[in-house]
């Protein structure tokens, strides 16, 4: 008897990749151990601004060849760093990488060049208020010899930037051990960026023996001086109990400190804490406030979470069209959860005109990133011929992928 395949059930809740998953501690552009990520599928590429947003995101993305759906390549990322650096749009660019399941998430941290008051285009981007110059020195790997000379004279910033050259292999052969040496010299002089990077090296055992407690010590020093990235990473340590006692309230405290400085990632994490009631009293409205701040900065995870809140009406008035808007923003950045939910909206006609072909398109993008629920939805679409030519073999292939990951819906289809 021919199996009776049910219609896909459009997702209505957060996909499992919502908040605070496997937080990895990438150090600098490309990380110190890029080989750990080499060849893995890139799930998302987020752009984070370190300073005023004087350069539009679209211009930056045109220069980045490392995109969602492509394989991680340290060589390609180095080419992206070079291309962005040569564009003149930024004064600093760093890539961070973290594992998300079997995939890799890339974060490009951008320090845009300050807007110039005499440039009409810059005034338009910054709403008439010229950006303040970045507090730290500009990093330019072509200045390796200059950094080396300054480091030899005991100048902390030169030591910190020299460490970055060795850490990333920019301007000199990559040497994690040498990077740690210079980070330590600068850190001991109070350079917060060096303290943060030294802490991350200890946490991951990059160029030094792994020692989580020592990592927390250096992160704490930088965080206490107000370095937002260190505050975020310290919060992650408390959240996971790495190198320090497990303390979600302390984690939320440090997330808030970084979030108050405009750190988009920290704003998203803090929103997650409020949504889940982790380390703080549950407050859906407060979670939406923080998600919105991060989403406005282009943080894909926050955009996805904000879309879910609008769809469910938690912390904000239910608004399906607004949910679709935020799902689309995140989905276009490669966020698998948003792609799944956007596909569900197209499938059900919720917040947007029903369109099975568009539903299949977005289910497929999420399914190819390994999201089991999306694989299940895509498989059922093939079995029923919804938005795609009916193909039982292809449908079963996707259902099998989902079932092998433990998706109950997919497993039940084999029992019919």
GROMACS .gro file of C-alpha atoms in nm:
model
  416
    1UNK     CA    1   0.000   0.000   0.000
    2UNK     CA    2   0.123   0.346  -0.084
    3UNK     CA    3   0.230   0.537   0.229
    4UNK     CA    4   0.000   0.817   0.343
    5UNK     CA    5   0.234   1.114   0.376
    6UNK     CA    6   0.115   1.401   0.590
    7UNK     CA    7   0.151   1.769   0.513
    8UNK     CA    8   0.456   1.942   0.663
    9UNK     CA    9   0.381   2.117   0.986
   10UNK     CA   10   0.512   2.477   0.962
   11UNK     CA   11   0.740   2.541   1.258
   12UNK     CA   12   0.594   2.771   1.521
   13UNK     CA   13   0.861   2.776   1.784
   14UNK     CA   14   1.230   2.847   1.810
   15UNK     CA   15   1.441   2.605   1.620
   16UNK     CA   16   1.683   2.431   1.850
   17UNK     CA   17   1.961   2.674   1.762
   18UNK     CA   18   1.806   2.968   1.941
   19UNK     CA   19   2.026   3.089   2.227
   20UNK     CA   20   2.370   3.045   2.371
   21UNK     CA   21   2.477   2.733   2.191
   22UNK     CA   22   2.836   2.605   2.184
   23UNK     CA   23   3.005   2.939   2.234
   24UNK     CA   24   3.354   2.902   2.093
   25UNK     CA   25   3.634   3.140   2.170
   26UNK     CA   26   3.773   3.251   1.836
   27UNK     CA   27   4.069   3.480   1.893
   28UNK     CA   28   4.151   3.690   1.590
   29UNK     CA   29   4.115   3.698   1.215
   30UNK     CA   30   4.081   3.337   1.111
   31UNK     CA   31   4.157   3.211   1.462
   32UNK     CA   32   4.475   3.049   1.581
   33UNK     CA   33   4.369   2.701   1.472
   34UNK     CA   34   4.193   2.751   1.143
   35UNK     CA   35   4.264   2.387   1.059
   36UNK     CA   36   3.999   2.289   1.313
   37UNK     CA   37   3.734   2.441   1.083
   38UNK     CA   38   3.888   2.374   0.741
   39UNK     CA   39   3.643   2.224   0.493
   40UNK     CA   40   3.339   2.250   0.720
   41UNK     CA   41   3.022   2.409   0.588
   42UNK     CA   42   2.974   2.775   0.680
   43UNK     CA   43   2.624   2.814   0.822
   44UNK     CA   44   2.616   3.191   0.871
   45UNK     CA   45   2.837   3.492   0.821
   46UNK     CA   46   2.755   3.771   1.064
   47UNK     CA   47   2.900   4.121   1.047
   48UNK     CA   48   2.955   4.297   1.377
   49UNK     CA   49   3.049   4.663   1.399
   50UNK     CA   50   3.311   4.773   1.647
   51UNK     CA   51   3.226   5.141   1.647
   52UNK     CA   52   2.974   5.357   1.458
   53UNK     CA   53   2.818   5.202   1.149
   54UNK     CA   54   2.974   5.436   0.893
   55UNK     CA   55   2.994   5.166   0.625
   56UNK     CA   56   2.680   4.990   0.503
   57UNK     CA   57   2.671   4.614   0.541
   58UNK     CA   58   2.592   4.546   0.175
   59UNK     CA   59   2.919   4.706   0.065
   60UNK     CA   60   3.113   4.485   0.305
   61UNK     CA   61   2.935   4.166   0.204
   62UNK     CA   62   3.027   4.223  -0.161
   63UNK     CA   63   3.392   4.196  -0.055
   64UNK     CA   64   3.349   3.874   0.143
   65UNK     CA   65   3.376   3.557  -0.064
   66UNK     CA   66   3.333   3.332   0.242
   67UNK     CA   67   2.956   3.293   0.237
   68UNK     CA   68   2.695   3.074   0.399
   69UNK     CA   69   2.682   2.741   0.219
   70UNK     CA   70   3.048   2.743   0.116
   71UNK     CA   71   3.326   2.543   0.277
   72UNK     CA   72   3.545   2.711   0.538
   73UNK     CA   73   3.884   2.798   0.390
   74UNK     CA   74   4.153   2.984   0.582
   75UNK     CA   75   4.304   3.087   0.250
   76UNK     CA   76   3.975   3.238   0.133
   77UNK     CA   77   3.925   3.420   0.463
   78UNK     CA   78   4.274   3.565   0.434
   79UNK     CA   79   4.181   3.687   0.085
   80UNK     CA   80   3.866   3.843   0.232
   81UNK     CA   81   4.073   4.020   0.498
   82UNK     CA   82   4.304   4.153   0.227
   83UNK     CA   83   4.016   4.266   0.006
   84UNK     CA   84   3.838   4.449   0.285
   85UNK     CA   85   4.162   4.604   0.406
   86UNK     CA   86   4.246   4.733   0.060
   87UNK     CA   87   3.898   4.878   0.014
   88UNK     CA   88   3.973   5.161   0.255
   89UNK     CA   89   3.633   5.113   0.418
   90UNK     CA   90   3.769   4.989   0.751
   91UNK     CA   91   4.056   5.046   0.988
   92UNK     CA   92   4.041   4.694   1.128
   93UNK     CA   93   3.886   4.360   1.034
   94UNK     CA   94   3.889   4.041   1.239
   95UNK     CA   95   3.721   3.708   1.169
   96UNK     CA   96   3.601   3.484   1.449
   97UNK     CA   97   3.482   3.127   1.399
   98UNK     CA   98   3.274   2.898   1.615
   99UNK     CA   99   3.128   2.555   1.563
  100UNK     CA  100   2.750   2.516   1.546
  101UNK     CA  101   2.673   2.147   1.517
  102UNK     CA  102   2.870   2.020   1.219
  103UNK     CA  103   2.891   2.366   1.066
  104UNK     CA  104   3.093   2.679   1.125
  105UNK     CA  105   2.962   3.024   1.203
  106UNK     CA  106   3.179   3.316   1.093
  107UNK     CA  107   3.172   3.657   1.256
  108UNK     CA  108   3.344   3.944   1.080
  109UNK     CA  109   3.419   4.216   1.333
  110UNK     CA  110   3.456   4.545   1.151
  111UNK     CA  111   3.600   4.873   1.274
  112UNK     CA  112   3.480   5.114   1.003
  113UNK     CA  113   3.692   5.414   0.916
  114UNK     CA  114   3.561   5.729   1.087
  115UNK     CA  115   3.313   5.932   0.886
  116UNK     CA  116   3.447   6.260   0.753
  117UNK     CA  117   3.247   6.574   0.803
  118UNK     CA  118   3.346   6.693   0.456
  119UNK     CA  119   3.210   6.384   0.284
  120UNK     CA  120   2.834   6.402   0.209
  121UNK     CA  121   2.810   6.024   0.180
  122UNK     CA  122   2.965   5.977   0.523
  123UNK     CA  123   2.731   6.236   0.672
  124UNK     CA  124   2.436   6.046   0.527
  125UNK     CA  125   2.543   5.719   0.687
  126UNK     CA  126   2.614   5.868   1.026
  127UNK     CA  127   2.309   6.094   1.030
  128UNK     CA  128   2.524   6.404   1.027
  129UNK     CA  129   2.737   6.308   1.327
  130UNK     CA  130   3.095   6.224   1.226
  131UNK     CA  131   3.215   5.904   1.386
  132UNK     CA  132   3.471   5.926   1.660
  133UNK     CA  133   3.808   5.767   1.580
  134UNK     CA  134   3.864   5.421   1.725
  135UNK     CA  135   4.027   5.423   2.066
  136UNK     CA  136   4.289   5.163   1.976
  137UNK     CA  137   4.559   5.189   1.711
  138UNK     CA  138   4.483   5.083   1.357
  139UNK     CA  139   4.597   4.729   1.283
  140UNK     CA  140   4.782   4.695   0.954
  141UNK     CA  141   4.986   4.378   0.893
  142UNK     CA  142   5.200   4.575   0.648
  143UNK     CA  143   5.330   4.762   0.952
  144UNK     CA  144   5.478   4.446   1.104
  145UNK     CA  145   5.830   4.591   1.124
  146UNK     CA  146   5.693   4.909   1.284
  147UNK     CA  147   5.507   4.704   1.546
  148UNK     CA  148   5.819   4.497   1.602
  149UNK     CA  149   6.026   4.808   1.667
  150UNK     CA  150   5.769   4.955   1.905
  151UNK     CA  151   5.733   4.623   2.085
  152UNK     CA  152   6.110   4.602   2.132
  153UNK     CA  153   6.095   4.947   2.295
  154UNK     CA  154   5.835   4.817   2.541
  155UNK     CA  155   5.534   4.995   2.393
  156UNK     CA  156   5.223   4.802   2.492
  157UNK     CA  157   5.018   4.874   2.181
  158UNK     CA  158   5.304   4.769   1.959
  159UNK     CA  159   5.335   4.445   2.156
  160UNK     CA  160   4.961   4.379   2.133
  161UNK     CA  161   4.953   4.442   1.757
  162UNK     CA  162   5.267   4.239   1.703
  163UNK     CA  163   5.097   3.955   1.887
  164UNK     CA  164   4.805   3.985   1.651
  165UNK     CA  165   5.038   3.957   1.350
  166UNK     CA  166   5.181   3.633   1.486
  167UNK     CA  167   4.836   3.507   1.584
  168UNK     CA  168   4.684   3.555   1.241
  169UNK     CA  169   4.987   3.502   1.021
  170UNK     CA  170   4.945   3.848   0.873
  171UNK     CA  171   5.272   4.016   0.785
  172UNK     CA  172   5.467   3.721   0.925
  173UNK     CA  173   5.445   3.342   0.945
  174UNK     CA  174   5.176   3.234   1.190
  175UNK     CA  175   5.324   3.146   1.528
  176UNK     CA  176   5.077   3.102   1.818
  177UNK     CA  177   5.354   3.066   2.075
  178UNK     CA  178   5.513   3.394   1.969
  179UNK     CA  179   5.169   3.556   1.968
  180UNK     CA  180   5.113   3.454   2.328
  181UNK     CA  181   5.455   3.592   2.423
  182UNK     CA  182   5.369   3.939   2.293
  183UNK     CA  183   5.010   3.933   2.416
  184UNK     CA  184   5.145   3.859   2.762
  185UNK     CA  185   5.394   4.146   2.754
  186UNK     CA  186   5.121   4.389   2.649
  187UNK     CA  187   4.867   4.239   2.889
  188UNK     CA  188   5.102   4.283   3.183
  189UNK     CA  189   5.117   4.652   3.095
  190UNK     CA  190   4.738   4.673   3.109
  191UNK     CA  191   4.646   4.660   2.739
  192UNK     CA  192   4.288   4.535   2.750
  193UNK     CA  193   4.278   4.391   2.399
  194UNK     CA  194   4.593   4.189   2.472
  195UNK     CA  195   4.451   4.074   2.805
  196UNK     CA  196   4.139   3.952   2.629
  197UNK     CA  197   4.335   3.769   2.359
  198UNK     CA  198   4.573   3.616   2.612
  199UNK     CA  199   4.274   3.491   2.807
  200UNK     CA  200   4.123   3.335   2.497
  201UNK     CA  201   4.453   3.165   2.414
  202UNK     CA  202   4.462   3.005   2.759
  203UNK     CA  203   4.098   2.896   2.729
  204UNK     CA  204   4.158   2.713   2.403
  205UNK     CA  205   4.518   2.607   2.452
  206UNK     CA  206   4.636   2.810   2.155
  207UNK     CA  207   5.008   2.873   2.173
  208UNK     CA  208   5.007   2.786   2.541
  209UNK     CA  209   4.894   2.496   2.758
  210UNK     CA  210   4.519   2.501   2.803
  211UNK     CA  211   4.427   2.652   3.137
  212UNK     CA  212   4.069   2.774   3.165
  213UNK     CA  213   4.123   2.932   3.507
  214UNK     CA  214   4.416   3.134   3.373
  215UNK     CA  215   4.201   3.234   3.077
  216UNK     CA  216   3.930   3.361   3.307
  217UNK     CA  217   4.190   3.557   3.507
  218UNK     CA  218   4.297   3.757   3.202
  219UNK     CA  219   3.946   3.799   3.068
  220UNK     CA  220   3.844   3.932   3.410
  221UNK     CA  221   4.119   4.193   3.403
  222UNK     CA  222   4.013   4.320   3.061
  223UNK     CA  223   3.643   4.300   3.148
  224UNK     CA  224   3.696   4.500   3.469
  225UNK     CA  225   3.847   4.778   3.257
  226UNK     CA  226   3.538   4.785   3.035
  227UNK     CA  227   3.659   4.587   2.731
  228UNK     CA  228   3.328   4.468   2.584
  229UNK     CA  229   3.456   4.157   2.405
  230UNK     CA  230   3.618   4.036   2.727
  231UNK     CA  231   3.295   4.102   2.918
  232UNK     CA  232   3.104   3.890   2.668
  233UNK     CA  233   3.355   3.604   2.681
  234UNK     CA  234   3.371   3.618   3.060
  235UNK     CA  235   2.994   3.592   3.068
  236UNK     CA  236   3.021   3.284   2.848
  237UNK     CA  237   3.266   3.128   3.093
  238UNK     CA  238   3.025   3.179   3.382
  239UNK     CA  239   2.737   3.051   3.168
  240UNK     CA  240   2.917   2.726   3.090
  241UNK     CA  241   3.121   2.695   3.409
  242UNK     CA  242   3.448   2.701   3.217
  243UNK     CA  243   3.743   2.801   3.434
  244UNK     CA  244   3.507   2.940   3.694
  245UNK     CA  245   3.204   2.825   3.892
  246UNK     CA  246   2.884   2.778   3.696
  247UNK     CA  247   2.684   3.096   3.764
  248UNK     CA  248   2.412   3.209   3.523
  249UNK     CA  249   2.339   3.526   3.722
  250UNK     CA  250   2.704   3.630   3.694
  251UNK     CA  251   2.692   3.545   3.323
  252UNK     CA  252   2.392   3.773   3.273
  253UNK     CA  253   2.572   4.050   3.462
  254UNK     CA  254   2.867   4.045   3.223
  255UNK     CA  255   2.645   4.009   2.918
  256UNK     CA  256   2.466   4.323   3.033
  257UNK     CA  257   2.790   4.518   3.076
  258UNK     CA  258   2.893   4.438   2.720
  259UNK     CA  259   2.540   4.490   2.591
  260UNK     CA  260   2.525   4.835   2.748
  261UNK     CA  261   2.827   4.924   2.534
  262UNK     CA  262   2.639   4.828   2.220
  263UNK     CA  263   2.796   4.483   2.169
  264UNK     CA  264   2.540   4.310   1.946
  265UNK     CA  265   2.635   3.954   2.040
  266UNK     CA  266   2.606   4.035   2.409
  267UNK     CA  267   2.270   4.203   2.350
  268UNK     CA  268   2.144   3.887   2.184
  269UNK     CA  269   2.272   3.667   2.467
  270UNK     CA  270   2.121   3.894   2.730
  271UNK     CA  271   1.791   3.885   2.543
  272UNK     CA  272   1.812   3.506   2.551
  273UNK     CA  273   1.866   3.512   2.927
  274UNK     CA  274   1.552   3.723   2.975
  275UNK     CA  275   1.352   3.507   2.737
  276UNK     CA  276   1.447   3.188   2.919
  277UNK     CA  277   1.464   3.333   3.270
  278UNK     CA  278   1.827   3.224   3.295
  279UNK     CA  279   2.026   3.423   3.550
  280UNK     CA  280   1.753   3.686   3.557
  281UNK     CA  281   1.379   3.686   3.615
  282UNK     CA  282   1.198   3.583   3.298
  283UNK     CA  283   1.075   3.893   3.115
  284UNK     CA  284   0.970   3.844   2.753
  285UNK     CA  285   0.925   4.217   2.695
  286UNK     CA  286   1.279   4.286   2.816
  287UNK     CA  287   1.412   4.008   2.594
  288UNK     CA  288   1.249   4.175   2.292
  289UNK     CA  289   1.415   4.505   2.385
  290UNK     CA  290   1.761   4.348   2.369
  291UNK     CA  291   1.689   4.139   2.062
  292UNK     CA  292   1.575   4.453   1.884
  293UNK     CA  293   1.895   4.639   1.970
  294UNK     CA  294   2.111   4.358   1.835
  295UNK     CA  295   1.888   4.301   1.534
  296UNK     CA  296   1.920   4.666   1.438
  297UNK     CA  297   2.296   4.610   1.418
  298UNK     CA  298   2.245   4.323   1.175
  299UNK     CA  299   2.293   4.034   1.421
  300UNK     CA  300   2.129   3.739   1.246
  301UNK     CA  301   2.054   3.541   1.562
  302UNK     CA  302   1.879   3.836   1.720
  303UNK     CA  303   1.681   3.900   1.401
  304UNK     CA  304   1.565   3.539   1.407
  305UNK     CA  305   1.470   3.555   1.775
  306UNK     CA  306   1.287   3.883   1.723
  307UNK     CA  307   1.092   3.722   1.442
  308UNK     CA  308   0.990   3.435   1.669
  309UNK     CA  309   0.873   3.677   1.937
  310UNK     CA  310   0.657   3.865   1.686
  311UNK     CA  311   0.519   3.536   1.557
  312UNK     CA  312   0.431   3.403   1.901
  313UNK     CA  313   0.331   3.736   2.056
  314UNK     CA  314   0.572   3.685   2.346
  315UNK     CA  315   0.698   4.017   2.480
  316UNK     CA  316   0.547   4.206   2.190
  317UNK     CA  317   0.216   4.229   2.008
  318UNK     CA  318   0.169   3.936   1.773
  319UNK     CA  319   0.240   4.045   1.418
  320UNK     CA  320   0.297   3.781   1.152
  321UNK     CA  321   0.409   4.027   0.888
  322UNK     CA  322   0.669   4.171   1.124
  323UNK     CA  323   0.781   3.818   1.202
  324UNK     CA  324   0.833   3.746   0.833
  325UNK     CA  325   1.035   4.067   0.796
  326UNK     CA  326   1.282   3.962   1.062
  327UNK     CA  327   1.294   3.599   0.951
  328UNK     CA  328   1.384   3.719   0.603
  329UNK     CA  329   1.664   3.942   0.728
  330UNK     CA  330   1.817   3.658   0.925
  331UNK     CA  331   1.752   3.397   0.657
  332UNK     CA  332   1.934   3.604   0.397
  333UNK     CA  333   2.238   3.597   0.625
  334UNK     CA  334   2.221   3.218   0.631
  335UNK     CA  335   2.057   3.161   0.969
  336UNK     CA  336   1.913   2.809   0.940
  337UNK     CA  337   1.643   2.856   1.204
  338UNK     CA  338   1.515   3.166   1.027
  339UNK     CA  339   1.519   2.986   0.692
  340UNK     CA  340   1.309   2.707   0.839
  341UNK     CA  341   1.060   2.948   0.995
  342UNK     CA  342   1.041   3.160   0.681
  343UNK     CA  343   0.966   2.847   0.483
  344UNK     CA  344   0.690   2.768   0.730
  345UNK     CA  345   0.539   3.114   0.683
  346UNK     CA  346   0.535   3.073   0.305
  347UNK     CA  347   0.390   2.726   0.340
  348UNK     CA  348   0.104   2.836   0.564
  349UNK     CA  349   0.054   3.183   0.416
  350UNK     CA  350   0.112   3.329   0.760
  351UNK     CA  351   0.222   3.692   0.736
  352UNK     CA  352   0.288   3.661   0.364
  353UNK     CA  353   0.112   3.531   0.055
  354UNK     CA  354   0.116   3.152   0.043
  355UNK     CA  355   0.381   3.026  -0.195
  356UNK     CA  356   0.483   2.660  -0.185
  357UNK     CA  357   0.778   2.711  -0.417
  358UNK     CA  358   0.923   2.976  -0.186
  359UNK     CA  359   0.855   2.748   0.109
  360UNK     CA  360   1.056   2.472  -0.056
  361UNK     CA  361   1.335   2.715  -0.141
  362UNK     CA  362   1.382   2.813   0.224
  363UNK     CA  363   1.326   2.463   0.362
  364UNK     CA  364   1.602   2.346   0.128
  365UNK     CA  365   1.849   2.612   0.245
  366UNK     CA  366   1.796   2.511   0.608
  367UNK     CA  367   1.792   2.140   0.525
  368UNK     CA  368   2.127   2.166   0.346
  369UNK     CA  369   2.270   2.310   0.667
  370UNK     CA  370   2.163   1.994   0.846
  371UNK     CA  371   1.853   2.120   1.029
  372UNK     CA  372   1.648   1.805   1.084
  373UNK     CA  373   1.306   1.973   1.098
  374UNK     CA  374   1.375   2.146   0.766
  375UNK     CA  375   1.487   1.816   0.614
  376UNK     CA  376   1.160   1.663   0.727
  377UNK     CA  377   0.952   1.949   0.582
  378UNK     CA  378   1.142   1.935   0.254
  379UNK     CA  379   1.102   1.560   0.233
  380UNK     CA  380   0.725   1.578   0.280
  381UNK     CA  381   0.702   1.852   0.017
  382UNK     CA  382   0.870   1.616  -0.231
  383UNK     CA  383   0.640   1.332  -0.134
  384UNK     CA  384   0.328   1.545  -0.182
  385UNK     CA  385   0.452   1.749  -0.476
  386UNK     CA  386   0.406   2.078  -0.292
  387UNK     CA  387   0.613   2.351  -0.454
  388UNK     CA  388   0.831   2.094  -0.630
  389UNK     CA  389   0.783   1.805  -0.872
  390UNK     CA  390   0.663   1.499  -0.684
  391UNK     CA  391   0.956   1.266  -0.620
  392UNK     CA  392   0.910   0.986  -0.370
  393UNK     CA  393   1.276   0.880  -0.376
  394UNK     CA  394   1.397   1.233  -0.307
  395UNK     CA  395   1.134   1.278  -0.039
  396UNK     CA  396   1.241   0.962   0.138
  397UNK     CA  397   1.605   1.065   0.111
  398UNK     CA  398   1.538   1.387   0.304
  399UNK     CA  399   1.312   1.214   0.555
  400UNK     CA  400   1.586   0.959   0.619
  401UNK     CA  401   1.836   1.238   0.689
  402UNK     CA  402   1.596   1.390   0.940
  403UNK     CA  403   1.508   1.056   1.098
  404UNK     CA  404   1.875   0.970   1.145
  405UNK     CA  405   1.902   1.285   1.356
  406UNK     CA  406   1.616   1.168   1.574
  407UNK     CA  407   1.338   1.381   1.424
  408UNK     CA  408   1.020   1.218   1.550
  409UNK     CA  409   0.802   1.350   1.267
  410UNK     CA  410   1.031   1.199   1.004
  411UNK     CA  411   1.059   0.871   1.192
  412UNK     CA  412   0.680   0.845   1.212
  413UNK     CA  413   0.651   0.871   0.833
  414UNK     CA  414   0.832   0.539   0.802
  415UNK     CA  415   0.576   0.377   1.032
  416UNK     CA  416   0.280   0.468   0.812
   0.00000   0.00000   0.00000
